PDB file of N, CA and C in Angstrom:
ATOM      1  N   UNK A  23      11.585   6.981 -20.937  1.00 58.00           N
ATOM      2  CA  UNK A  23      11.541   6.939 -19.478  1.00 58.00           C
ATOM      3  C   UNK A  23      10.728   6.089 -18.351  1.00 58.00           C
ATOM      4  N   UNK A  24       9.972   5.239 -19.721  1.00 65.00           N
ATOM      5  CA  UNK A  24       9.612   4.213 -18.521  1.00 65.00           C
ATOM      6  C   UNK A  24      10.941   3.294 -18.197  1.00 65.00           C
ATOM      7  N   UNK A  25      11.649   2.832 -18.427  1.00 70.00           N
ATOM      8  CA  UNK A  25      12.583   2.063 -18.425  1.00 70.00           C
ATOM      9  C   UNK A  25      13.505   3.100 -16.944  1.00 70.00           C
ATOM     10  N   UNK A  26      13.222   4.092 -16.613  1.00 75.00           N
ATOM     11  CA  UNK A  26      14.127   4.597 -15.829  1.00 75.00           C
ATOM     12  C   UNK A  26      13.137   4.645 -14.361  1.00 75.00           C
ATOM     13  N   UNK A  27      11.644   4.386 -14.619  1.00 71.00           N
ATOM     14  CA  UNK A  27      10.922   4.575 -13.598  1.00 71.00           C
ATOM     15  C   UNK A  27      11.425   2.114 -13.172  1.00 71.00           C
ATOM     16  N   UNK A  28      11.007   1.895 -14.460  1.00 72.00           N
ATOM     17  CA  UNK A  28      12.039   0.331 -13.819  1.00 72.00           C
ATOM     18  C   UNK A  28      13.103   0.141 -12.992  1.00 72.00           C
ATOM     19  N   UNK A  29      14.415   0.403 -13.723  1.00 79.00           N
ATOM     20  CA  UNK A  29      15.095   1.528 -12.897  1.00 79.00           C
ATOM     21  C   UNK A  29      15.487   1.565 -11.924  1.00 79.00           C
ATOM     22  N   UNK A  30      14.639   2.792 -10.983  1.00 76.00           N
ATOM     23  CA  UNK A  30      14.482   2.963  -9.856  1.00 76.00           C
ATOM     24  C   UNK A  30      13.420   1.957  -9.080  1.00 76.00           C
ATOM     25  N   UNK A  31      12.561   1.787  -9.743  1.00 76.00           N
ATOM     26  CA  UNK A  31      12.336   0.825  -9.445  1.00 76.00           C
ATOM     27  C   UNK A  31      13.251  -0.762  -8.437  1.00 76.00           C
ATOM     28  N   UNK A  32      13.781  -0.750  -9.825  1.00 82.00           N
ATOM     29  CA  UNK A  32      14.511  -2.119  -9.158  1.00 82.00           C
ATOM     30  C   UNK A  32      15.691  -1.941  -8.513  1.00 82.00           C
ATOM     31  N   UNK A  33      16.360  -0.961  -8.172  1.00 86.00           N
ATOM     32  CA  UNK A  33      16.877  -0.477  -7.278  1.00 86.00           C
ATOM     33  C   UNK A  33      16.653  -0.305  -6.633  1.00 86.00           C
ATOM     34  N   UNK A  34      15.849   0.078  -5.540  1.00 88.00           N
ATOM     35  CA  UNK A  34      14.987   0.753  -5.330  1.00 88.00           C
ATOM     36  C   UNK A  34      14.608  -1.127  -3.832  1.00 88.00           C
ATOM     37  N   UNK A  35      14.097  -1.301  -4.562  1.00 88.00           N
ATOM     38  CA  UNK A  35      13.995  -3.296  -3.848  1.00 88.00           C
ATOM     39  C   UNK A  35      15.401  -3.666  -3.760  1.00 88.00           C
ATOM     40  N   UNK A  36      16.315  -3.752  -4.514  1.00 91.00           N
ATOM     41  CA  UNK A  36      17.603  -4.231  -3.998  1.00 91.00           C
ATOM     42  C   UNK A  36      18.829  -3.889  -2.972  1.00 91.00           C
ATOM     43  N   UNK A  37      18.017  -2.216  -2.875  1.00 93.00           N
ATOM     44  CA  UNK A  37      18.685  -1.490  -1.475  1.00 93.00           C
ATOM     45  C   UNK A  37      17.909  -2.456  -0.202  1.00 93.00           C
ATOM     46  N   UNK A  38      17.043  -2.476  -0.487  1.00 92.00           N
ATOM     47  CA  UNK A  38      16.001  -3.005   0.116  1.00 92.00           C
ATOM     48  C   UNK A  38      15.995  -3.943   0.543  1.00 92.00           C
ATOM     49  N   UNK A  39      16.337  -4.736  -0.055  1.00 93.00           N
ATOM     50  CA  UNK A  39      17.320  -6.626   0.190  1.00 93.00           C
ATOM     51  C   UNK A  39      18.256  -6.397   1.217  1.00 93.00           C
ATOM     52  N   UNK A  40      19.304  -5.406   0.969  1.00 95.00           N
ATOM     53  CA  UNK A  40      20.247  -5.769   1.324  1.00 95.00           C
ATOM     54  C   UNK A  40      20.233  -5.406   2.392  1.00 95.00           C
ATOM     55  N   UNK A  41      19.464  -4.416   2.612  1.00 94.00           N
ATOM     56  CA  UNK A  41      18.841  -3.599   4.060  1.00 94.00           C
ATOM     57  C   UNK A  41      18.920  -5.247   5.211  1.00 94.00           C
ATOM     58  N   UNK A  42      17.744  -5.464   4.174  1.00 95.00           N
ATOM     59  CA  UNK A  42      17.310  -6.896   5.794  1.00 95.00           C
ATOM     60  C   UNK A  42      18.886  -7.477   5.492  1.00 95.00           C
ATOM     61  N   UNK A  43      19.011  -8.023   4.349  1.00 95.00           N
ATOM     62  CA  UNK A  43      19.922  -9.331   4.559  1.00 95.00           C
ATOM     63  C   UNK A  43      21.240  -8.965   5.361  1.00 95.00           C
ATOM     64  N   UNK A  44      21.793  -7.524   5.773  1.00 95.00           N
ATOM     65  CA  UNK A  44      22.546  -7.094   6.715  1.00 95.00           C
ATOM     66  C   UNK A  44      21.937  -6.914   8.415  1.00 95.00           C
ATOM     67  N   UNK A  45      20.504  -6.859   8.387  1.00 95.00           N
ATOM     68  CA  UNK A  45      19.825  -6.980   9.591  1.00 95.00           C
ATOM     69  C   UNK A  45      19.693  -7.938   9.710  1.00 95.00           C
ATOM     70  N   UNK A  46      20.013  -9.120   9.184  1.00 94.00           N
ATOM     71  CA  UNK A  46      19.833 -10.382   9.541  1.00 94.00           C
ATOM     72  C   UNK A  46      20.521 -10.592   9.959  1.00 94.00           C
ATOM     73  N   UNK A  47      22.087 -10.498   9.696  1.00 95.00           N
ATOM     74  CA  UNK A  47      23.150 -10.910   9.328  1.00 95.00           C
ATOM     75  C   UNK A  47      23.591 -10.480  11.010  1.00 95.00           C
ATOM     76  N   UNK A  48      23.758  -9.251  11.184  1.00 94.00           N
ATOM     77  CA  UNK A  48      23.865  -8.454  12.478  1.00 94.00           C
ATOM     78  C   UNK A  48      22.703  -9.246  14.173  1.00 94.00           C
ATOM     79  N   UNK A  49      21.620  -9.544  13.344  1.00 91.00           N
ATOM     80  CA  UNK A  49      20.573  -9.922  14.497  1.00 91.00           C
ATOM     81  C   UNK A  49      20.899  -8.712  15.422  1.00 91.00           C
ATOM     82  N   UNK A  50      20.941  -9.081  16.849  1.00 90.00           N
ATOM     83  CA  UNK A  50      20.020  -8.120  17.858  1.00 90.00           C
ATOM     84  C   UNK A  50      21.003  -6.798  17.898  1.00 90.00           C
ATOM     85  N   UNK A  51      22.045  -6.439  17.471  1.00 93.00           N
ATOM     86  CA  UNK A  51      23.323  -5.638  17.202  1.00 93.00           C
ATOM     87  C   UNK A  51      22.838  -4.796  15.794  1.00 93.00           C
ATOM     88  N   UNK A  52      21.580  -4.901  15.273  1.00 93.00           N
ATOM     89  CA  UNK A  52      21.285  -4.377  13.965  1.00 93.00           C
ATOM     90  C   UNK A  52      20.636  -3.055  14.581  1.00 93.00           C
ATOM     91  N   UNK A  53      21.099  -1.616  14.078  1.00 93.00           N
ATOM     92  CA  UNK A  53      20.386  -0.198  14.440  1.00 93.00           C
ATOM     93  C   UNK A  53      19.410   0.205  13.466  1.00 93.00           C
ATOM     94  N   UNK A  54      18.501  -1.141  12.984  1.00 92.00           N
ATOM     95  CA  UNK A  54      17.056  -1.366  12.276  1.00 92.00           C
ATOM     96  C   UNK A  54      16.559  -1.773  13.134  1.00 92.00           C
ATOM     97  N   UNK A  55      15.178  -0.732  12.879  1.00 92.00           N
ATOM     98  CA  UNK A  55      14.728  -0.655  14.415  1.00 92.00           C
ATOM     99  C   UNK A  55      13.175  -1.416  13.743  1.00 92.00           C
ATOM    100  N   UNK A  56      12.349  -2.104  14.584  1.00 92.00           N
ATOM    101  CA  UNK A  56      11.026  -3.210  14.186  1.00 92.00           C
ATOM    102  C   UNK A  56      10.796  -2.494  13.045  1.00 92.00           C
ATOM    103  N   UNK A  57       9.898  -1.329  12.759  1.00 94.00           N
ATOM    104  CA  UNK A  57       9.466  -0.861  12.087  1.00 94.00           C
ATOM    105  C   UNK A  57      10.106  -0.678  10.801  1.00 94.00           C
ATOM    106  N   UNK A  58      11.113  -0.313  10.251  1.00 94.00           N
ATOM    107  CA  UNK A  58      11.821   0.020   9.700  1.00 94.00           C
ATOM    108  C   UNK A  58      12.256  -1.759   8.813  1.00 94.00           C
ATOM    109  N   UNK A  59      12.168  -2.238   9.559  1.00 93.00           N
ATOM    110  CA  UNK A  59      12.021  -3.769   8.860  1.00 93.00           C
ATOM    111  C   UNK A  59      11.290  -4.290   8.593  1.00 93.00           C
ATOM    112  N   UNK A  60      10.144  -3.855   9.192  1.00 92.00           N
ATOM    113  CA  UNK A  60       8.539  -4.460   8.462  1.00 92.00           C
ATOM    114  C   UNK A  60       8.761  -3.580   7.017  1.00 92.00           C
ATOM    115  N   UNK A  61       8.858  -1.811   7.532  1.00 91.00           N
ATOM    116  CA  UNK A  61       8.020  -1.218   5.781  1.00 91.00           C
ATOM    117  C   UNK A  61       8.759  -1.794   4.819  1.00 91.00           C
ATOM    118  N   UNK A  62      10.794  -2.580   5.267  1.00 92.00           N
ATOM    119  CA  UNK A  62      11.844  -2.891   4.398  1.00 92.00           C
ATOM    120  C   UNK A  62      10.850  -4.246   3.918  1.00 92.00           C
ATOM    121  N   UNK A  63      10.094  -5.347   4.538  1.00 91.00           N
ATOM    122  CA  UNK A  63       9.695  -6.062   3.962  1.00 91.00           C
ATOM    123  C   UNK A  63       8.224  -6.533   3.301  1.00 91.00           C
ATOM    124  N   UNK A  64       7.606  -5.549   3.462  1.00 89.00           N
ATOM    125  CA  UNK A  64       6.628  -5.217   2.749  1.00 89.00           C
ATOM    126  C   UNK A  64       7.196  -4.793   1.560  1.00 89.00           C
ATOM    127  N   UNK A  65       7.910  -3.393   1.215  1.00 87.00           N
ATOM    128  CA  UNK A  65       8.722  -2.911  -0.180  1.00 87.00           C
ATOM    129  C   UNK A  65       9.228  -4.248  -0.904  1.00 87.00           C
ATOM    130  N   UNK A  66      10.075  -5.330  -0.043  1.00 88.00           N
ATOM    131  CA  UNK A  66      10.649  -6.684  -1.366  1.00 88.00           C
ATOM    132  C   UNK A  66       9.285  -7.240  -1.496  1.00 88.00           C
ATOM    133  N   UNK A  67       8.378  -8.128  -0.739  1.00 86.00           N
ATOM    134  CA  UNK A  67       7.080  -8.282  -1.494  1.00 86.00           C
ATOM    135  C   UNK A  67       5.943  -7.367  -1.978  1.00 86.00           C
ATOM    136  N   UNK A  68       5.820  -5.899  -1.530  1.00 78.00           N
ATOM    137  CA  UNK A  68       4.781  -6.306  -1.926  1.00 78.00           C
ATOM    138  C   UNK A  68       4.897  -4.145  -3.048  1.00 78.00           C
ATOM    139  N   UNK A  69       5.427  -4.652  -4.448  1.00 62.00           N
ATOM    140  CA  UNK A  69       5.894  -3.743  -4.908  1.00 62.00           C
ATOM    141  C   UNK A  69       5.055  -2.456  -5.213  1.00 62.00           C
ATOM    142  N   UNK A  70       3.492  -2.140  -5.286  1.00 54.00           N
ATOM    143  CA  UNK A  70       3.064  -1.489  -5.401  1.00 54.00           C
ATOM    144  C   UNK A  70       2.985   0.196  -4.865  1.00 54.00           C
ATOM    145  N   UNK A  71       3.720  -0.140  -3.289  1.00 53.00           N
ATOM    146  CA  UNK A  71       4.092   0.365  -2.884  1.00 53.00           C
ATOM    147  C   UNK A  71       5.592   2.152  -3.894  1.00 53.00           C
ATOM    148  N   UNK A  72       6.461   1.044  -4.179  1.00 52.00           N
ATOM    149  CA  UNK A  72       7.629   0.895  -5.064  1.00 52.00           C
ATOM    150  C   UNK A  72       6.564   2.201  -6.447  1.00 52.00           C
ATOM    151  N   UNK A  73       5.777   1.724  -7.073  1.00 56.00           N
ATOM    152  CA  UNK A  73       5.746   2.105  -8.093  1.00 56.00           C
ATOM    153  C   UNK A  73       4.542   3.367  -7.574  1.00 56.00           C
ATOM    154  N   UNK A  74       4.054   3.722  -6.871  1.00 59.00           N
ATOM    155  CA  UNK A  74       3.265   5.080  -6.223  1.00 59.00           C
ATOM    156  C   UNK A  74       4.626   5.801  -6.384  1.00 59.00           C
ATOM    157  N   UNK A  75       5.918   5.224  -5.303  1.00 59.00           N
ATOM    158  CA  UNK A  75       7.353   6.626  -5.414  1.00 59.00           C
ATOM    159  C   UNK A  75       7.909   7.032  -6.149  1.00 59.00           C
ATOM    160  N   UNK A  76       7.392   5.774  -7.203  1.00 56.00           N
ATOM    161  CA  UNK A  76       7.918   5.976  -8.499  1.00 56.00           C
ATOM    162  C   UNK A  76       7.087   7.438  -9.386  1.00 56.00           C
ATOM    163  N   UNK A  77       5.887   7.740  -9.505  1.00 56.00           N
ATOM    164  CA  UNK A  77       5.055   8.240 -10.300  1.00 56.00           C
ATOM    165  C   UNK A  77       5.224   9.615  -9.569  1.00 56.00           C
ATOM    166  N   UNK A  78       5.300   9.402  -8.175  1.00 56.00           N
ATOM    167  CA  UNK A  78       5.475  10.897  -7.790  1.00 56.00           C
ATOM    168  C   UNK A  78       6.565  11.420  -8.478  1.00 56.00           C
ATOM    169  N   UNK A  79       7.625  10.837  -8.365  1.00 56.00           N
ATOM    170  CA  UNK A  79       9.342  11.651  -8.894  1.00 56.00           C
ATOM    171  C   UNK A  79       9.248  11.451  -9.878  1.00 56.00           C
ATOM    172  N   UNK A  80       8.324  10.503 -10.816  1.00 55.00           N
ATOM    173  CA  UNK A  80       8.132  11.482 -12.170  1.00 55.00           C
ATOM    174  C   UNK A  80       7.589  13.043 -12.011  1.00 55.00           C
ATOM    175  N   UNK A  81       6.151  13.116 -11.649  1.00 55.00           N
ATOM    176  CA  UNK A  81       5.452  13.975 -11.631  1.00 55.00           C
ATOM    177  C   UNK A  81       6.318  15.411 -11.567  1.00 55.00           C
ATOM    178  N   UNK A  82       7.092  14.567 -10.103  1.00 51.00           N
ATOM    179  CA  UNK A  82       8.211  16.123  -9.418  1.00 51.00           C
ATOM    180  C   UNK A  82       9.454  16.580 -10.719  1.00 51.00           C
ATOM    181  N   UNK A  83       9.311  15.691 -11.431  1.00 53.00           N
ATOM    182  CA  UNK A  83      10.566  15.876 -12.447  1.00 53.00           C
ATOM    183  C   UNK A  83       9.724  16.752 -13.442  1.00 53.00           C
ATOM    184  N   UNK A  84       8.869  16.704 -13.733  1.00 50.00           N
ATOM    185  CA  UNK A  84       8.459  17.477 -14.895  1.00 50.00           C
ATOM    186  C   UNK A  84       7.514  18.926 -13.962  1.00 50.00           C
TER     187      UNK A  84
END
């Protein structure tokens, strides 16, 4: 179970990094608003919110 949680955490951070990368390339034509960019940056820099999400996910699965 711990391995699955780590995989979920890693995947979520990678997706956030990919979205930020695309946003950076598109510049002003990016459909992502500033609030979503800020939350993605927080997700990449600080993984505590990801840990909380995976904890809630594992509780819901039981």
